[in-house]
Amino acid sequence: MAPRVLAIVTKEFKDSIRSRWLISFTVISFFLVIGLPFVVAYALGMMAPGIETLISGTTQVVFPFLPLIALPIGSAAIVGERDRHTMELLLAQPISRVNIFVGKFVGIFLAVATAILVGMGVAALIIMEVPTIQYFYVIGIAYVLTAAMLGLAFLISVVSKDRNMALGIALFFWFLFAVLIDMGFLSMIVTMAFDPVYMIPIVVANPLELVRQISTYALIMTPKMMANPISLGQLGLAMVKVFGASGILPFLYTSMTAWVLLPLIGSFVLFIRKDV
């Protein structure tokens, strides 16, 4: 990595890692994963922590907070520099816009990734002593969701007129993904009014739901469960109908890849072409 890019990465990492949003998320994610009542019950010998329970709890409870961290922090990356009139100074240096963009994105991503690893990883160490490969896979999925949300946040940051506007749009998207496009509510409506196949576009439109489904089908669903309509549910049956049992994960992976790449490429192109 070029020294100038590394300098930007280091600066963005240090600035982001000290963010109150990020510190709060680290603490909250730790306690959400560890689940204090769950730990008390386990200490009393009432139940043992199963990896399926931990994965399900993490994806349902912790994952909705990831966009709430990545979106606000990333949305200030470009427009914040413009508001402080430091972008002109940065561009006046012998460094390209490409290096500025890459340095900012990588630095913020590493900061959020560190918070995820500390919050979720330490909690998993306490619960399981030796985290399994499946749980590291969950952390990897969390990183993918973070990359997608940062790409969207950078796109918001590039097109916004000021920092307040960027933050407002970022919070709207979090509300959209975490509340408005919620499969528990929308799937009931769609199933009642339409063919369950129409739930598939809802999944694609929500990266938060995509990573939940990836976690479920990659780590929890066994071949025996895949053959059970009750285990699959309406959405699972619809995806089996359209893609086949073996095509569900490739479809989910492809959709999530698009969520990572398209906003990131869009924000990159606009930043390169847009005047300060």
mmCIF file with all atom_site columns, N, CA and C in Angstrom, residues 74-108:
data_model
loop_
_atom_site.group_PDB
_atom_site.id
_atom_site.type_symbol
_atom_site.label_atom_id
_atom_site.label_alt_id
_atom_site.label_comp_id
_atom_site.label_asym_id
_atom_site.label_entity_id
_atom_site.label_seq_id
_atom_site.pdbx_PDB_ins_code
_atom_site.Cartn_x
_atom_site.Cartn_y
_atom_site.Cartn_z
_atom_site.occupancy
_atom_site.B_iso_or_equiv
_atom_site.pdbx_formal_charge
_atom_site.auth_seq_id
_atom_site.auth_comp_id
_atom_site.auth_asym_id
_atom_site.auth_atom_id
_atom_site.pdbx_PDB_model_num
ATOM 1   N N  . GLY A 1 74  ? -19.816 6.278  8.046  1.00 0.00 ? 74  GLY A N  1
ATOM 2   C CA . GLY A 1 74  ? -19.416 6.398  6.649  1.00 0.00 ? 74  GLY A CA 1
ATOM 3   C C  . GLY A 1 74  ? -20.038 7.577  5.944  1.00 0.00 ? 74  GLY A C  1
ATOM 4   N N  . SER A 1 75  ? -21.248 7.973  6.352  1.00 0.00 ? 75  SER A N  1
ATOM 5   C CA . SER A 1 75  ? -21.928 9.076  5.670  1.00 0.00 ? 75  SER A CA 1
ATOM 6   C C  . SER A 1 75  ? -21.229 10.412 5.875  1.00 0.00 ? 75  SER A C  1
ATOM 7   N N  . ALA A 1 76  ? -20.375 10.503 6.885  1.00 0.00 ? 76  ALA A N  1
ATOM 8   C CA . ALA A 1 76  ? -19.640 11.744 7.141  1.00 0.00 ? 76  ALA A CA 1
ATOM 9   C C  . ALA A 1 76  ? -18.260 11.754 6.494  1.00 0.00 ? 76  ALA A C  1
ATOM 10  N N  . ALA A 1 77  ? -17.877 10.665 5.848  1.00 0.00 ? 77  ALA A N  1
ATOM 11  C CA . ALA A 1 77  ? -16.503 10.525 5.357  1.00 0.00 ? 77  ALA A CA 1
ATOM 12  C C  . ALA A 1 77  ? -16.114 11.600 4.349  1.00 0.00 ? 77  ALA A C  1
ATOM 13  N N  . ILE A 1 78  ? -16.980 11.870 3.380  1.00 0.00 ? 78  ILE A N  1
ATOM 14  C CA . ILE A 1 78  ? -16.669 12.838 2.323  1.00 0.00 ? 78  ILE A CA 1
ATOM 15  C C  . ILE A 1 78  ? -17.275 14.198 2.623  1.00 0.00 ? 78  ILE A C  1
ATOM 16  N N  . VAL A 1 79  ? -18.578 14.220 2.910  1.00 0.00 ? 79  VAL A N  1
ATOM 17  C CA . VAL A 1 79  ? -19.255 15.497 3.133  1.00 0.00 ? 79  VAL A CA 1
ATOM 18  C C  . VAL A 1 79  ? -18.734 16.189 4.391  1.00 0.00 ? 79  VAL A C  1
ATOM 19  N N  . GLY A 1 80  ? -18.271 15.414 5.367  1.00 0.00 ? 80  GLY A N  1
ATOM 20  C CA . GLY A 1 80  ? -17.700 16.010 6.564  1.00 0.00 ? 80  GLY A CA 1
ATOM 21  C C  . GLY A 1 80  ? -16.447 16.803 6.250  1.00 0.00 ? 80  GLY A C  1
ATOM 22  N N  . GLU A 1 81  ? -15.618 16.271 5.360  1.00 0.00 ? 81  GLU A N  1
ATOM 23  C CA . GLU A 1 81  ? -14.416 16.993 4.926  1.00 0.00 ? 81  GLU A CA 1
ATOM 24  C C  . GLU A 1 81  ? -14.798 18.271 4.184  1.00 0.00 ? 81  GLU A C  1
ATOM 25  N N  . ARG A 1 82  ? -15.854 18.191 3.372  1.00 0.00 ? 82  ARG A N  1
ATOM 26  C CA . ARG A 1 82  ? -16.293 19.384 2.639  1.00 0.00 ? 82  ARG A CA 1
ATOM 27  C C  . ARG A 1 82  ? -16.818 20.449 3.597  1.00 0.00 ? 82  ARG A C  1
ATOM 28  N N  . ASP A 1 83  ? -17.586 20.034 4.599  1.00 0.00 ? 83  ASP A N  1
ATOM 29  C CA . ASP A 1 83  ? -18.129 20.993 5.567  1.00 0.00 ? 83  ASP A CA 1
ATOM 30  C C  . ASP A 1 83  ? -17.026 21.697 6.340  1.00 0.00 ? 83  ASP A C  1
ATOM 31  N N  . ARG A 1 84  ? -15.963 20.977 6.632  1.00 0.00 ? 84  ARG A N  1
ATOM 32  C CA . ARG A 1 84  ? -14.843 21.564 7.388  1.00 0.00 ? 84  ARG A CA 1
ATOM 33  C C  . ARG A 1 84  ? -13.843 22.264 6.478  1.00 0.00 ? 84  ARG A C  1
ATOM 34  N N  . HIS A 1 85  ? -14.105 22.230 5.172  1.00 0.00 ? 85  HIS A N  1
ATOM 35  C CA . HIS A 1 85  ? -13.223 22.829 4.157  1.00 0.00 ? 85  HIS A CA 1
ATOM 36  C C  . HIS A 1 85  ? -11.816 22.232 4.196  1.00 0.00 ? 85  HIS A C  1
ATOM 37  N N  . THR A 1 86  ? -11.737 20.975 4.602  1.00 0.00 ? 86  THR A N  1
ATOM 38  C CA . THR A 1 86  ? -10.443 20.292 4.606  1.00 0.00 ? 86  THR A CA 1
ATOM 39  C C  . THR A 1 86  ? -10.243 19.437 3.356  1.00 0.00 ? 86  THR A C  1
ATOM 40  N N  . MET A 1 87  ? -11.331 19.209 2.600  1.00 0.00 ? 87  MET A N  1
ATOM 41  C CA . MET A 1 87  ? -11.195 18.429 1.377  1.00 0.00 ? 87  MET A CA 1
ATOM 42  C C  . MET A 1 87  ? -10.336 19.160 0.357  1.00 0.00 ? 87  MET A C  1
ATOM 43  N N  . GLU A 1 88  ? -10.497 20.510 0.283  1.00 0.00 ? 88  GLU A N  1
ATOM 44  C CA . GLU A 1 88  ? -9.673  21.282 -0.651 1.00 0.00 ? 88  GLU A CA 1
ATOM 45  C C  . GLU A 1 88  ? -8.197  21.146 -0.307 1.00 0.00 ? 88  GLU A C  1
ATOM 46  N N  . LEU A 1 89  ? -7.897  21.190 0.996  1.00 0.00 ? 89  LEU A N  1
ATOM 47  C CA . LEU A 1 89  ? -6.504  21.043 1.424  1.00 0.00 ? 89  LEU A CA 1
ATOM 48  C C  . LEU A 1 89  ? -5.983  19.646 1.108  1.00 0.00 ? 89  LEU A C  1
ATOM 49  N N  . LEU A 1 90  ? -6.826  18.648 1.293  1.00 0.00 ? 90  LEU A N  1
ATOM 50  C CA . LEU A 1 90  ? -6.416  17.272 1.023  1.00 0.00 ? 90  LEU A CA 1
ATOM 51  C C  . LEU A 1 90  ? -6.146  17.062 -0.461 1.00 0.00 ? 90  LEU A C  1
ATOM 52  N N  . LEU A 1 91  ? -7.022  17.632 -1.299 1.00 0.00 ? 91  LEU A N  1
ATOM 53  C CA . LEU A 1 91  ? -6.853  17.478 -2.747 1.00 0.00 ? 91  LEU A CA 1
ATOM 54  C C  . LEU A 1 91  ? -5.687  18.294 -3.273 1.00 0.00 ? 91  LEU A C  1
ATOM 55  N N  . ALA A 1 92  ? -5.275  19.311 -2.511 1.00 0.00 ? 92  ALA A N  1
ATOM 56  C CA . ALA A 1 92  ? -4.134  20.124 -2.937 1.00 0.00 ? 92  ALA A CA 1
ATOM 57  C C  . ALA A 1 92  ? -2.813  19.394 -2.722 1.00 0.00 ? 92  ALA A C  1
ATOM 58  N N  . GLN A 1 93  ? -2.856  18.328 -1.927 1.00 0.00 ? 93  GLN A N  1
ATOM 59  C CA . GLN A 1 93  ? -1.651  17.537 -1.691 1.00 0.00 ? 93  GLN A CA 1
ATOM 60  C C  . GLN A 1 93  ? -1.369  16.637 -2.901 1.00 0.00 ? 93  GLN A C  1
ATOM 61  N N  . PRO A 1 94  ? -0.141  16.185 -3.024 1.00 0.00 ? 94  PRO A N  1
ATOM 62  C CA . PRO A 1 94  ? 0.197   15.295 -4.161 1.00 0.00 ? 94  PRO A CA 1
ATOM 63  C C  . PRO A 1 94  ? -0.353  13.882 -3.960 1.00 0.00 ? 94  PRO A C  1
ATOM 64  N N  . ILE A 1 95  ? -1.674  13.792 -3.922 1.00 0.00 ? 95  ILE A N  1
ATOM 65  C CA . ILE A 1 95  ? -2.337  12.504 -3.744 1.00 0.00 ? 95  ILE A CA 1
ATOM 66  C C  . ILE A 1 95  ? -3.604  12.501 -4.581 1.00 0.00 ? 95  ILE A C  1
ATOM 67  N N  . SER A 1 96  ? -3.876  11.402 -5.222 1.00 0.00 ? 96  SER A N  1
ATOM 68  C CA . SER A 1 96  ? -5.013  11.327 -6.140 1.00 0.00 ? 96  SER A CA 1
ATOM 69  C C  . SER A 1 96  ? -6.321  11.117 -5.389 1.00 0.00 ? 96  SER A C  1
ATOM 70  N N  . ARG A 1 97  ? -7.430  11.407 -6.068 1.00 0.00 ? 97  ARG A N  1
ATOM 71  C CA . ARG A 1 97  ? -8.747  11.156 -5.494 1.00 0.00 ? 97  ARG A CA 1
ATOM 72  C C  . ARG A 1 97  ? -8.951  9.662  -5.230 1.00 0.00 ? 97  ARG A C  1
ATOM 73  N N  . VAL A 1 98  ? -8.377  8.840  -6.086 1.00 0.00 ? 98  VAL A N  1
ATOM 74  C CA . VAL A 1 98  ? -8.492  7.390  -5.899 1.00 0.00 ? 98  VAL A CA 1
ATOM 75  C C  . VAL A 1 98  ? -7.891  6.986  -4.561 1.00 0.00 ? 98  VAL A C  1
ATOM 76  N N  . ASN A 1 99  ? -6.708  7.500  -4.271 1.00 0.00 ? 99  ASN A N  1
ATOM 77  C CA . ASN A 1 99  ? -6.044  7.158  -3.017 1.00 0.00 ? 99  ASN A CA 1
ATOM 78  C C  . ASN A 1 99  ? -6.805  7.691  -1.806 1.00 0.00 ? 99  ASN A C  1
ATOM 79  N N  . ILE A 1 100 ? -7.383  8.884  -1.955 1.00 0.00 ? 100 ILE A N  1
ATOM 80  C CA . ILE A 1 100 ? -8.176  9.451  -0.862 1.00 0.00 ? 100 ILE A CA 1
ATOM 81  C C  . ILE A 1 100 ? -9.383  8.566  -0.576 1.00 0.00 ? 100 ILE A C  1
ATOM 82  N N  . PHE A 1 101 ? -10.088 8.190  -1.624 1.00 0.00 ? 101 PHE A N  1
ATOM 83  C CA . PHE A 1 101 ? -11.289 7.364  -1.470 1.00 0.00 ? 101 PHE A CA 1
ATOM 84  C C  . PHE A 1 101 ? -10.942 6.014  -0.853 1.00 0.00 ? 101 PHE A C  1
ATOM 85  N N  . VAL A 1 102 ? -9.935  5.360  -1.411 1.00 0.00 ? 102 VAL A N  1
ATOM 86  C CA . VAL A 1 102 ? -9.536  4.036  -0.914 1.00 0.00 ? 102 VAL A CA 1
ATOM 87  C C  . VAL A 1 102 ? -9.073  4.124  0.537  1.00 0.00 ? 102 VAL A C  1
ATOM 88  N N  . GLY A 1 103 ? -8.266  5.130  0.842  1.00 0.00 ? 103 GLY A N  1
ATOM 89  C CA . GLY A 1 103 ? -7.760  5.279  2.201  1.00 0.00 ? 103 GLY A CA 1
ATOM 90  C C  . GLY A 1 103 ? -8.859  5.492  3.219  1.00 0.00 ? 103 GLY A C  1
ATOM 91  N N  . LYS A 1 104 ? -9.825  6.331  2.873  1.00 0.00 ? 104 LYS A N  1
ATOM 92  C CA . LYS A 1 104 ? -10.935 6.586  3.777  1.00 0.00 ? 104 LYS A CA 1
ATOM 93  C C  . LYS A 1 104 ? -11.787 5.329  3.979  1.00 0.00 ? 104 LYS A C  1
ATOM 94  N N  . PHE A 1 105 ? -12.110 4.663  2.891  1.00 0.00 ? 105 PHE A N  1
ATOM 95  C CA . PHE A 1 105 ? -12.961 3.477  3.000  1.00 0.00 ? 105 PHE A CA 1
ATOM 96  C C  . PHE A 1 105 ? -12.277 2.385  3.813  1.00 0.00 ? 105 PHE A C  1
ATOM 97  N N  . VAL A 1 106 ? -11.030 2.097  3.501  1.00 0.00 ? 106 VAL A N  1
ATOM 98  C CA . VAL A 1 106 ? -10.312 1.025  4.200  1.00 0.00 ? 106 VAL A CA 1
ATOM 99  C C  . VAL A 1 106 ? -10.142 1.364  5.682  1.00 0.00 ? 106 VAL A C  1
ATOM 100 N N  . GLY A 1 107 ? -9.799  2.625  5.981  1.00 0.00 ? 107 GLY A N  1
ATOM 101 C CA . GLY A 1 107 ? -9.600  3.017  7.371  1.00 0.00 ? 107 GLY A CA 1
ATOM 102 C C  . GLY A 1 107 ? -10.853 2.869  8.213  1.00 0.00 ? 107 GLY A C  1
ATOM 103 N N  . ILE A 1 108 ? -11.993 3.343  7.678  1.00 0.00 ? 108 ILE A N  1
ATOM 104 C CA . ILE A 1 108 ? -13.253 3.233  8.414  1.00 0.00 ? 108 ILE A CA 1
ATOM 105 C C  . ILE A 1 108 ? -13.684 1.775  8.524  1.00 0.00 ? 108 ILE A C  1
#
